[in-house]
CSV table of C-alpha atoms and ligand atoms in Angstrom, one decimal:
chain,number,residue,atom,x,y,z
A,1,MET,CA,25.3,-53.6,12.7
A,2,ILE,CA,27.2,-50.8,11.1
A,3,SER,CA,29.0,-48.4,13.5
A,4,ARG,CA,28.5,-44.7,13.3
A,5,LYS,CA,32.1,-44.4,12.4
A,6,ASP,CA,31.9,-46.9,9.5
A,7,PHE,CA,28.7,-45.3,8.3
A,8,LEU,CA,30.3,-41.9,8.2
A,9,LYS,CA,33.4,-43.2,6.5
A,10,LYS,CA,31.2,-44.9,3.9
A,11,GLY,CA,29.4,-41.7,3.4
A,12,ALA,CA,32.6,-39.8,2.9
A,13,LEU,CA,34.0,-42.4,0.5
A,14,SER,CA,30.9,-42.6,-1.6
A,15,ALA,CA,30.9,-38.8,-1.9
A,16,LEU,CA,34.4,-39.1,-3.4
A,17,THR,CA,33.3,-41.7,-6.0
A,18,LEU,CA,30.1,-39.8,-7.0
A,19,PRO,CA,30.0,-38.4,-10.4
A,20,VAL,CA,30.4,-34.6,-10.5
A,21,LEU,CA,27.5,-33.1,-8.5
A,22,SER,CA,25.1,-31.1,-10.6
A,23,PRO,CA,25.8,-27.4,-10.5
A,24,ALA,CA,22.3,-26.7,-9.1
A,25,LEU,CA,23.0,-29.0,-6.1
A,26,ILE,CA,26.4,-27.3,-5.3
A,27,SER,CA,25.7,-23.8,-6.2
A,28,GLY,CA,23.4,-23.1,-3.3
A,29,LYS,CA,20.9,-21.4,-5.6
A,30,THR,CA,18.0,-23.2,-4.2
A,31,SER,CA,14.9,-21.0,-3.7
A,32,LYS,CA,13.7,-20.4,-0.1
A,33,THR,CA,10.6,-22.4,-0.8
A,34,SER,CA,12.3,-25.6,-2.0
A,35,THR,CA,13.0,-28.5,0.4
A,36,ARG,CA,16.0,-27.6,2.5
A,37,LYS,CA,19.1,-29.6,1.6
A,38,THR,CA,20.6,-31.5,4.4
A,39,ARG,CA,24.3,-31.7,5.0
A,40,LYS,CA,24.3,-35.3,3.9
A,41,ASP,CA,23.0,-34.2,0.4
A,42,LEU,CA,26.0,-31.9,0.2
A,43,GLN,CA,28.8,-34.1,1.4
A,44,GLY,CA,32.0,-33.1,-0.4
A,45,ALA,CA,30.3,-30.2,-2.3
A,46,ALA,CA,32.9,-27.7,-0.9
A,47,LYS,CA,36.5,-28.0,-1.9
A,48,ASN,CA,37.5,-25.0,0.2
A,49,VAL,CA,36.3,-23.4,3.4
A,50,ILE,CA,37.0,-19.8,4.3
A,51,PHE,CA,36.0,-18.7,7.8
A,52,LEU,CA,36.0,-14.9,8.4
A,53,VAL,CA,35.7,-13.7,12.0
A,54,ALA,CA,35.6,-10.2,13.3
A,55,ASP,CA,36.4,-10.8,16.9
A,56,GLY,CA,34.2,-9.0,19.4
A,57,MET,CA,32.0,-7.4,16.8
A,58,SER,CA,28.7,-6.0,18.2
A,59,ILE,CA,26.0,-5.2,15.8
A,60,GLY,CA,26.7,-1.5,16.3
A,61,THR,CA,30.2,-2.1,15.2
A,62,LEU,CA,29.0,-3.7,11.9
A,63,SER,CA,26.7,-0.7,11.5
A,64,MET,CA,29.4,1.9,12.3
A,65,GLY,CA,31.9,0.3,9.9
A,66,ASN,CA,29.3,0.6,7.1
A,67,LEU,CA,28.3,4.2,8.1
A,68,MET,CA,31.9,5.3,8.0
A,69,ASN,CA,32.6,3.5,4.7
A,70,GLN,CA,29.7,5.4,3.2
A,71,ARG,CA,30.5,8.8,4.7
A,72,GLN,CA,34.3,8.8,4.3
A,73,PHE,CA,34.9,6.5,1.4
A,74,ASP,CA,31.6,6.7,-0.5
A,75,ARG,CA,31.2,2.9,-0.6
A,76,THR,CA,29.1,0.3,1.1
A,77,SER,CA,30.8,-2.4,3.3
A,78,HIS,CA,31.1,-5.7,1.5
A,79,TRP,CA,29.3,-7.5,4.3
A,80,ILE,CA,26.3,-5.1,4.0
A,81,GLN,CA,26.5,-5.1,0.2
A,82,LEU,CA,26.1,-8.9,0.3
A,83,TYR,CA,22.7,-8.4,2.0
A,84,ASN,CA,21.7,-6.1,-0.8
A,85,SER,CA,22.9,-8.2,-3.7
A,86,GLU,CA,21.5,-10.8,-6.0
A,87,ARG,CA,23.9,-13.4,-4.6
A,88,THR,CA,22.4,-16.3,-2.8
A,89,TYR,CA,23.4,-16.2,0.8
A,90,HIS,CA,22.3,-17.3,4.3
A,91,ARG,CA,21.8,-14.8,7.1
A,92,GLY,CA,20.8,-15.5,10.7
A,93,LEU,CA,21.7,-15.2,14.4
A,94,MET,CA,24.0,-17.5,16.2
A,95,ASP,CA,24.1,-18.6,19.9
A,96,MET,CA,27.8,-18.5,20.9
A,97,ALA,CA,27.4,-19.8,24.5
A,98,ALA,CA,30.3,-21.5,26.2
A,99,ALA,CA,29.8,-24.6,28.4
A,100,ASP,CA,30.2,-22.7,31.6
A,101,SER,CA,28.6,-19.3,30.7
A,102,PHE,CA,26.2,-17.9,28.2
A,103,ILE,CA,28.9,-15.2,27.7
A,104,THR,CA,31.8,-16.7,25.8
A,105,ASP,CA,35.4,-15.7,25.6
A,106,SER,CA,37.2,-16.0,22.3
A,107,SER,CA,38.9,-19.3,23.0
A,108,ALA,CA,35.7,-21.2,23.9
A,109,ALA,CA,34.0,-19.5,21.0
A,110,ALA,CA,36.6,-20.5,18.4
A,111,SER,CA,36.8,-24.0,19.9
A,112,SER,CA,33.0,-24.4,19.4
A,113,TRP,CA,33.6,-24.0,15.7
A,114,GLY,CA,37.0,-25.8,15.8
A,115,CYS,CA,36.0,-29.0,17.5
A,116,GLY,CA,32.2,-29.0,17.5
A,117,GLN,CA,31.9,-28.9,21.3
A,118,ARG,CA,31.1,-26.3,23.9
A,119,ILE,CA,34.0,-26.0,26.3
A,120,ASN,CA,34.7,-23.8,29.4
A,121,ASN,CA,35.9,-20.3,28.9
A,122,GLY,CA,39.7,-20.0,28.8
A,123,GLY,CA,40.4,-23.3,27.3
A,124,VAL,CA,41.4,-24.2,23.7
A,125,ASN,CA,39.7,-27.3,22.3
A,126,TRP,CA,39.9,-28.7,25.9
A,127,SER,CA,36.9,-30.7,27.0
A,128,VAL,CA,34.9,-30.1,30.2
A,129,ASN,CA,36.3,-33.5,31.2
A,130,ASN,CA,39.9,-32.2,30.9
A,131,GLU,CA,40.8,-33.9,27.7
A,132,PRO,CA,42.2,-32.4,24.4
A,133,LEU,CA,39.8,-32.3,21.5
A,134,ARG,CA,40.8,-32.6,17.8
A,135,PRO,CA,40.9,-29.2,16.0
A,136,ILE,CA,39.4,-28.8,12.6
A,137,THR,CA,42.6,-28.0,10.8
A,138,HIS,CA,44.0,-31.4,11.8
A,139,ILE,CA,41.0,-33.0,10.3
A,140,PHE,CA,41.3,-31.2,7.0
A,141,ARG,CA,45.0,-31.9,6.9
A,142,ASP,CA,44.5,-35.6,7.4
A,143,ALA,CA,42.0,-35.5,4.5
A,144,GLY,CA,44.7,-34.0,2.3
A,145,LYS,CA,43.6,-30.4,2.4
A,146,ALA,CA,45.8,-27.4,3.0
A,147,THR,CA,45.3,-25.3,6.2
A,148,GLY,CA,45.8,-21.6,6.9
A,149,LEU,CA,45.4,-19.1,9.7
A,150,VAL,CA,45.6,-15.3,9.2
A,151,THR,CA,45.0,-12.7,12.0
A,152,THR,CA,45.8,-9.2,13.2
A,153,THR,CA,46.5,-10.5,16.7
A,154,ARG,CA,49.4,-12.8,17.8
A,155,ILE,CA,48.9,-15.9,15.6
A,156,THR,CA,49.0,-17.9,18.9
A,157,HIS,CA,46.0,-15.9,20.2
A,158,ALA,CA,42.6,-17.5,21.1
A,159,THR,CA,40.8,-17.4,17.8
A,160,PRO,CA,43.4,-18.9,15.5
A,161,ALA,CA,44.4,-21.4,18.2
A,162,GLY,CA,40.7,-22.6,18.3
A,163,PHE,CA,41.2,-24.0,14.8
A,164,ALA,CA,44.6,-25.5,15.3
A,165,ALA,CA,45.6,-26.3,18.9
A,166,ALA,CA,44.4,-27.9,22.1
A,167,ALA,CA,45.4,-26.6,25.5
A,168,PRO,CA,43.9,-26.3,29.0
A,169,SER,CA,44.6,-22.5,28.9
A,170,ARG,CA,44.6,-20.0,26.0
A,171,ASN,CA,47.6,-18.4,27.8
A,172,LEU,CA,49.9,-21.2,26.8
A,173,GLU,CA,50.9,-19.4,23.7
A,174,ASP,CA,54.5,-20.7,23.6
A,175,GLU,CA,53.0,-24.3,23.5
A,176,ILE,CA,50.4,-23.3,21.0
A,177,ALA,CA,53.1,-22.0,18.6
A,178,ALA,CA,55.0,-25.3,19.0
A,179,GLN,CA,51.7,-27.2,18.3
A,180,TYR,CA,51.3,-25.3,15.0
A,181,PHE,CA,54.7,-26.6,14.0
A,182,GLU,CA,54.0,-30.1,15.0
A,183,ALA,CA,50.6,-30.1,13.2
A,184,GLY,CA,52.2,-28.8,10.0
A,185,ILE,CA,49.8,-25.9,9.5
A,186,ASP,CA,50.6,-24.8,6.0
A,187,LEU,CA,50.2,-21.1,6.3
A,188,LEU,CA,50.4,-18.8,9.4
A,189,MET,CA,50.3,-15.0,9.1
A,190,GLY,CA,49.9,-12.5,11.9
A,191,GLY,CA,51.8,-11.2,15.0
A,192,GLY,CA,53.5,-12.9,17.9
A,193,ASP,CA,57.3,-13.0,17.4
A,194,ARG,CA,57.6,-13.4,21.1
A,195,HIS,CA,56.3,-17.0,20.8
A,196,PHE,CA,58.7,-18.1,18.0
A,197,ASN,CA,61.9,-16.2,18.8
A,198,PRO,CA,64.4,-18.2,20.9
A,199,ASP,CA,65.4,-15.0,22.8
A,200,LYS,CA,61.8,-14.4,23.9
A,201,ARG,CA,60.4,-17.9,24.4
A,202,ARG,CA,60.5,-19.3,28.0
A,203,ASP,CA,62.2,-22.5,26.8
A,204,GLY,CA,64.6,-20.8,24.4
A,205,ARG,CA,63.5,-23.0,21.5
A,206,ASP,CA,64.2,-21.5,18.1
A,207,LEU,CA,60.8,-22.2,16.4
A,208,TYR,CA,61.8,-20.1,13.3
A,209,GLY,CA,64.7,-22.6,12.9
A,210,ASP,CA,62.4,-25.5,13.2
A,211,PHE,CA,59.9,-24.1,10.7
A,212,GLY,CA,62.8,-23.2,8.3
A,213,LYS,CA,64.2,-26.7,8.5
A,214,ALA,CA,60.8,-28.2,7.7
A,215,GLY,CA,60.8,-26.2,4.5
A,216,TYR,CA,58.7,-23.2,5.4
A,217,THR,CA,59.4,-19.7,4.0
A,218,ILE,CA,59.8,-17.3,6.9
A,219,LEU,CA,58.3,-13.9,6.2
A,220,LYS,CA,58.9,-10.9,8.6
A,221,ASP,CA,57.7,-7.9,6.7
A,222,LYS,CA,55.2,-6.8,4.1
A,223,ALA,CA,57.7,-6.5,1.2
A,224,SER,CA,58.9,-10.0,1.6
A,225,MET,CA,55.3,-11.3,1.8
A,226,MET,CA,54.4,-9.4,-1.4
A,227,ALA,CA,57.6,-10.6,-3.2
A,228,ASP,CA,57.5,-14.2,-2.3
A,229,LYS,CA,55.5,-16.3,-4.7
A,230,THR,CA,56.8,-19.7,-3.9
A,231,PRO,CA,54.2,-22.4,-3.3
A,232,ARG,CA,56.0,-23.5,-0.1
A,233,LYS,CA,54.6,-23.5,3.4
A,234,VAL,CA,54.7,-20.0,5.0
A,235,LEU,CA,55.3,-18.6,8.5
A,236,GLY,CA,54.7,-14.9,8.4
A,237,ILE,CA,55.2,-13.1,11.7
A,238,PHE,CA,55.2,-9.3,11.4
A,239,THR,CA,55.3,-7.9,14.9
A,240,ASP,CA,56.3,-8.9,18.4
A,241,SER,CA,52.8,-9.0,19.7
A,242,HIS,CA,49.6,-7.9,17.9
A,243,LEU,CA,49.6,-6.0,14.6
A,244,PRO,CA,48.9,-2.3,15.0
A,245,TYR,CA,45.5,-0.8,14.9
A,246,THR,CA,44.6,0.4,11.4
A,247,VAL,CA,44.3,4.0,12.6
A,248,ASP,CA,47.8,3.9,14.0
A,249,GLN,CA,49.2,2.0,11.0
A,250,ASN,CA,47.7,4.6,8.6
A,251,THR,CA,49.5,7.4,10.5
A,252,VAL,CA,53.0,5.9,11.2
A,253,PRO,CA,54.9,5.4,7.9
A,254,GLN,CA,57.1,2.7,9.4
A,255,LEU,CA,54.1,0.6,10.3
A,256,ARG,CA,52.4,1.3,7.0
A,257,ASP,CA,55.5,0.2,5.1
A,258,ASN,CA,56.5,-2.9,7.1
A,259,VAL,CA,53.3,-4.5,8.3
A,260,PRO,CA,50.7,-5.9,5.9
A,261,THR,CA,47.0,-5.2,6.3
A,262,LEU,CA,44.5,-8.0,6.9
A,263,ALA,CA,43.3,-7.7,3.3
A,264,GLU,CA,46.9,-8.0,2.0
A,265,MET,CA,47.6,-11.1,4.2
A,266,THR,CA,44.3,-12.6,3.1
A,267,LYS,CA,45.1,-12.1,-0.6
A,268,SER,CA,48.6,-13.5,-0.2
A,269,ALA,CA,47.1,-16.5,1.7
A,270,LEU,CA,44.5,-17.2,-0.9
A,271,ASP,CA,47.1,-17.0,-3.8
A,272,ARG,CA,49.1,-19.6,-2.0
A,273,LEU,CA,46.4,-21.9,-0.7
A,274,ASP,CA,44.6,-21.9,-4.1
A,275,GLN,CA,47.6,-23.8,-5.6
A,276,HIS,CA,46.7,-26.8,-3.4
A,277,PRO,CA,45.0,-29.3,-5.7
A,278,ASP,CA,42.7,-30.8,-2.9
A,279,GLY,CA,41.5,-27.6,-1.5
A,280,PHE,CA,42.0,-25.8,1.8
A,281,ILE,CA,40.5,-24.4,5.0
A,282,LEU,CA,41.5,-20.8,5.9
A,283,GLN,CA,40.5,-18.8,9.0
A,284,VAL,CA,40.8,-15.0,8.7
A,285,GLU,CA,40.5,-13.0,11.9
A,286,GLY,CA,40.0,-9.3,12.4
A,287,GLY,CA,41.2,-9.7,16.0
A,288,ARG,CA,41.7,-6.1,17.1
A,289,VAL,CA,38.1,-5.2,16.7
A,290,ASP,CA,37.7,-6.9,20.0
A,291,HIS,CA,40.6,-5.1,21.6
A,292,ALA,CA,39.2,-1.7,20.6
A,293,ALA,CA,35.8,-2.6,22.1
A,294,HIS,CA,37.5,-3.7,25.4
A,295,GLY,CA,39.3,-0.3,25.3
A,296,ASN,CA,36.2,1.8,24.4
A,297,ASP,CA,38.4,3.1,21.5
A,298,PRO,CA,36.2,4.5,18.8
A,299,SER,CA,38.8,5.0,16.0
A,300,GLY,CA,40.6,1.8,16.8
A,301,LEU,CA,37.2,0.0,16.5
A,302,VAL,CA,35.7,1.6,13.4
A,303,TYR,CA,38.9,1.5,11.2
A,304,ASP,CA,39.8,-2.1,12.2
A,305,MET,CA,36.2,-3.1,11.3
A,306,ILE,CA,36.7,-1.5,7.9
A,307,ALA,CA,40.0,-3.3,7.5
A,308,PHE,CA,38.2,-6.6,8.3
A,309,ASP,CA,35.6,-5.7,5.7
A,310,ASP,CA,38.3,-5.1,3.1
A,311,ALA,CA,39.4,-8.7,3.8
A,312,ILE,CA,35.8,-9.8,3.0
A,313,GLY,CA,36.2,-8.0,-0.3
A,314,VAL,CA,39.3,-10.0,-1.1
A,315,VAL,CA,37.5,-13.2,-0.4
A,316,PHE,CA,34.5,-12.2,-2.5
A,317,GLU,CA,36.9,-11.5,-5.4
A,318,TYR,CA,38.3,-15.0,-4.9
A,319,ILE,CA,34.9,-16.7,-5.0
A,320,GLU,CA,33.7,-14.7,-8.0
A,321,ASN,CA,32.8,-17.4,-10.6
A,322,ARG,CA,33.4,-20.3,-8.4
A,323,GLU,CA,30.9,-22.6,-6.6
A,324,ASP,CA,33.3,-24.8,-4.7
A,325,THR,CA,34.0,-22.6,-1.6
A,326,LEU,CA,31.9,-22.3,1.6
A,327,VAL,CA,32.4,-18.9,3.1
A,328,ILE,CA,31.3,-18.1,6.6
A,329,ILE,CA,31.4,-14.5,7.9
A,330,THR,CA,30.6,-13.9,11.6
A,331,THR,CA,31.9,-12.8,15.0
A,332,ASP,CA,32.5,-14.8,18.1
A,333,HIS,CA,30.6,-12.5,20.5
A,334,SER,CA,29.6,-8.9,20.9
A,335,ASN,CA,31.7,-6.6,23.1
A,336,ALA,CA,30.9,-3.4,24.9
A,337,ASN,CA,28.0,-2.9,22.5
A,338,PRO,CA,29.0,0.5,21.1
A,339,GLY,CA,26.7,2.6,19.0
A,340,VAL,CA,26.2,6.2,17.7
A,341,ASN,CA,23.9,8.0,20.1
A,342,GLY,CA,21.4,10.5,18.8
A,343,ALA,CA,22.6,14.0,19.4
A,344,GLY,CA,21.0,17.4,18.8
A,345,LEU,CA,17.3,18.2,19.2
A,346,THR,CA,16.3,16.1,16.2
A,347,TYR,CA,19.4,13.9,16.2
A,348,THR,CA,20.9,15.8,13.3
A,349,ASP,CA,24.1,16.6,15.2
A,350,ALA,CA,25.0,12.9,15.5
A,351,PRO,CA,26.3,12.4,11.9
A,352,MET,CA,28.5,15.5,12.1
A,353,MET,CA,29.9,14.3,15.4
A,354,PHE,CA,30.5,10.8,14.1
A,355,ASP,CA,32.4,12.4,11.2
A,356,GLN,CA,34.9,13.8,13.7
A,357,LEU,CA,36.3,10.3,13.8
A,358,GLN,CA,37.8,10.9,10.4
A,359,LYS,CA,40.3,13.4,11.9
A,360,PHE,CA,41.6,10.8,14.4
A,361,ARG,CA,45.3,10.0,13.8
A,362,HIS,CA,45.8,7.5,16.7
A,363,SER,CA,44.0,4.9,18.8
A,364,ASN,CA,43.3,5.3,22.5
A,365,GLU,CA,45.9,2.6,23.1
A,366,TRP,CA,48.4,5.1,21.6
A,367,ILE,CA,47.1,7.9,23.8
A,368,GLN,CA,47.4,5.8,26.9
A,369,GLU,CA,51.0,4.9,26.0
A,370,GLN,CA,51.9,8.5,25.5
A,371,LEU,CA,50.4,9.7,28.8
A,372,PRO,CA,52.9,10.0,31.7
A,373,LYS,CA,52.0,8.2,34.9
A,374,GLU,CA,50.9,11.4,36.6
A,375,PRO,CA,50.0,13.8,33.8
A,376,THR,CA,49.0,17.4,34.2
A,377,LYS,CA,45.7,18.6,32.7
A,378,GLN,CA,47.6,20.4,30.0
A,379,GLN,CA,49.5,17.2,29.0
A,380,VAL,CA,46.3,15.2,28.8
A,381,LYS,CA,44.7,17.9,26.6
A,382,GLU,CA,47.7,18.1,24.3
A,383,ILE,CA,48.1,14.4,23.8
A,384,ILE,CA,44.4,13.9,23.1
A,385,GLU,CA,44.4,16.8,20.7
A,386,GLN,CA,47.5,15.4,18.9
A,387,ALA,CA,45.8,12.0,18.5
A,388,THR,CA,42.2,13.0,17.8
A,389,ARG,CA,42.1,16.8,17.0
A,390,LEU,CA,39.6,17.0,19.8
A,391,GLN,CA,39.9,19.9,22.3
A,392,ILE,CA,38.6,18.5,25.5
A,393,THR,CA,37.8,20.7,28.6
A,394,ASP,CA,39.8,21.1,31.8
A,395,ASP,CA,37.0,19.2,33.6
A,396,GLU,CA,37.3,16.3,31.2
A,397,ALA,CA,41.1,16.2,31.6
A,398,LYS,CA,40.7,16.1,35.3
A,399,MET,CA,38.2,13.2,35.1
A,400,LEU,CA,40.8,11.2,33.2
A,401,ILE,CA,43.6,12.0,35.7
A,402,ASP,CA,41.3,11.1,38.5
A,403,SER,CA,40.5,7.7,36.9
A,404,MET,CA,44.2,7.1,36.5
A,405,LYS,CA,44.5,7.5,40.2
A,406,GLY,CA,41.6,5.3,40.9
A,407,GLU,CA,39.6,8.2,42.3
A,408,PHE,CA,36.9,8.7,39.6
A,409,ILE,CA,33.4,7.7,40.7
A,410,THR,CA,30.6,6.5,38.4
A,411,PRO,CA,27.5,4.5,39.4
A,412,TYR,CA,28.5,1.5,37.3
A,413,ARG,CA,31.8,0.6,38.8
A,414,ALA,CA,33.2,-1.1,35.7
A,415,GLU,CA,33.1,2.3,34.0
A,416,ARG,CA,35.7,3.9,36.3
A,417,THR,CA,38.8,2.7,34.4
A,418,PRO,CA,40.9,5.2,32.4
A,419,SER,CA,39.9,3.6,29.1
A,420,ALA,CA,36.2,3.8,30.0
A,421,VAL,CA,36.5,7.4,31.1
A,422,LEU,CA,38.5,8.4,28.0
A,423,GLY,CA,36.0,6.7,25.7
A,424,ALA,CA,33.1,8.5,27.5
A,425,ILE,CA,34.9,11.9,27.2
A,426,GLN,CA,35.3,11.3,23.5
A,427,ALA,CA,31.6,10.4,23.3
A,428,ASN,CA,30.9,14.1,24.0
A,429,TYR,CA,32.5,14.8,20.6
A,430,VAL,CA,31.9,11.8,18.4
A,431,SER,CA,28.7,10.5,19.9
A,432,ILE,CA,29.9,6.9,20.1
A,433,ASN,CA,29.2,5.5,23.5
A,434,TRP,CA,29.7,2.1,25.2
A,435,LEU,CA,27.7,-0.3,27.3
A,436,GLY,CA,30.8,-1.4,29.2
A,437,GLY,CA,34.3,-2.8,28.4
A,438,VAL,CA,33.7,-6.6,28.2
A,439,HIS,CA,32.0,-9.3,26.2
A,440,THR,CA,28.2,-9.4,26.3
A,441,SER,CA,25.6,-12.1,25.8
A,442,ASP,CA,24.0,-11.0,22.4
A,443,TYR,CA,23.3,-13.5,19.8
A,444,VAL,CA,25.7,-12.7,16.9
A,445,GLU,CA,25.3,-12.0,13.2
A,446,LEU,CA,26.1,-14.9,10.9
A,447,ALA,CA,26.4,-14.8,7.1
A,448,ALA,CA,27.3,-17.7,4.9
A,449,LEU,CA,27.5,-18.4,1.2
A,450,GLY,CA,28.5,-21.2,-1.1
A,451,PRO,CA,27.9,-24.9,-0.8
A,452,GLY,CA,26.5,-25.9,2.6
A,453,SER,CA,25.3,-22.4,3.5
A,454,GLU,CA,21.7,-23.3,2.5
A,455,THR,CA,21.6,-26.0,5.3
A,456,LEU,CA,21.8,-23.3,8.0
A,457,THR,CA,18.7,-22.3,9.7
A,458,SER,CA,18.1,-18.7,10.9
A,459,PHE,CA,19.1,-19.5,14.4
A,460,THR,CA,22.3,-21.5,14.7
A,461,ARG,CA,24.1,-23.1,17.6
A,462,ASN,CA,27.8,-22.3,17.4
A,463,THR,CA,28.9,-26.0,17.3
A,464,GLU,CA,26.8,-26.5,14.2
A,465,LEU,CA,29.3,-24.6,12.1
A,466,PHE,CA,31.9,-27.3,12.8
A,467,ASP,CA,29.6,-30.0,11.6
A,468,ILE,CA,28.7,-28.1,8.4
A,469,MET,CA,32.3,-27.4,7.5
A,470,VAL,CA,33.3,-31.0,8.1
A,471,ASP,CA,30.4,-32.5,6.2
A,472,VAL,CA,30.3,-30.1,3.3
A,473,ALA,CA,34.1,-30.5,2.8
A,474,GLY,CA,33.6,-34.3,2.8
A,475,VAL,CA,36.1,-34.8,5.6
A,476,ARG,CA,33.9,-36.3,8.3
A,477,ALA,CA,35.7,-39.7,8.2
A,478,TYR,CA,38.9,-37.9,9.4
A,479,ALA,CA,37.0,-36.2,12.2
A,480,GLU,CA,36.2,-39.6,13.7
A,481,ALA,CA,39.7,-41.0,13.3
A,482,SER,CA,41.9,-40.5,16.4
B,1,ZN,ZN1,37.7,-10.1,24.0
């Protein structure tokens, strides 16, 4: 009898000793009518894996990103362009359920891809039996591949953690930062100084010092990221908490000059990881798409969605003329399900209203930070006008003030918060409205291209992506090792 482990090991080893696979086999250019390739046929066909996730992206968010790209910048989103191209790609829906709910949070979602199991919401690669599970970057690392995480949130936040840490709670971000160090993750770029800085960590540990001693280059601003071309390991932490919303970053010169965009970080990451002879796995997260959806924040949402799409463009440039990289583009769950509502008798006012978003200078997060605790109607109107150029009415200003006092009444109680009321007021002008302020149960959009993508069916269980990445990269033997 041969054990499953031995069998898988043998499979992985034989893939290594195979002659070069024929281009047809690895290119993914099989026609839809040909026999579907299995993952076993494709073992080891992908040298690299790039996983792009727009956190909390409803289908309306994908649509609005493309609409604004077309209307403001006269271009089509890379994601939508893929569907309209000659390229061979996979497209389908994915069921992102967690173990304890069909509505997932970001940590259970990233863990489903990161360890191949559904876990309870709130944990990071932590089994329903209360045991740590092995994250995918550790598997790739043990197979000799480089590992990287890039995000616009704190680098210790749920989605990157789901690929590189194991913890009973996603809130253990100090511990998650230390786990990245112990795991030797090759490249980390995002926010979250508070979890590396000895003056801010609960245990006072100087993680920057530890990373530095281990040979990492520490990057703290955009200029140093752009200038540094060393092939060394990299820890790039650019803000105390999350990176700014794109709409704020575009307005505030200091943020524009000092903080890199997601596309810039992605380019820098690929330049570095590409130097690794045995390939790499890289996760890229547009994390604040989710935050904007929670906050019913139209400009935060649409311009961060576009920033995510810019990072897709960087990845498409990287894979141009190469057949050795599996690229997955998806989201972990829908959130608040925004969309442009028809407005005007024949809906013809809606596009004009949507275009008002182009005048926005700041996110709703910025507006809420500017508002005093007990603002007057005049203050509310002025701050909103400064941020959005919208001139709201006295009645609308009063509704926001009432919501800040907990005195605003709506039939759906979840929509009584100041962020929901502000988003709904803005909907009168930009015609973008919201279902709520939390994650929803929708199946999500999944696109993939490169070796292995042809093994996906049109309806995918979240955990299947783990298996595809591990098999197609030929690292299955290391997934079984403890
Ligand atoms: Zn969320």
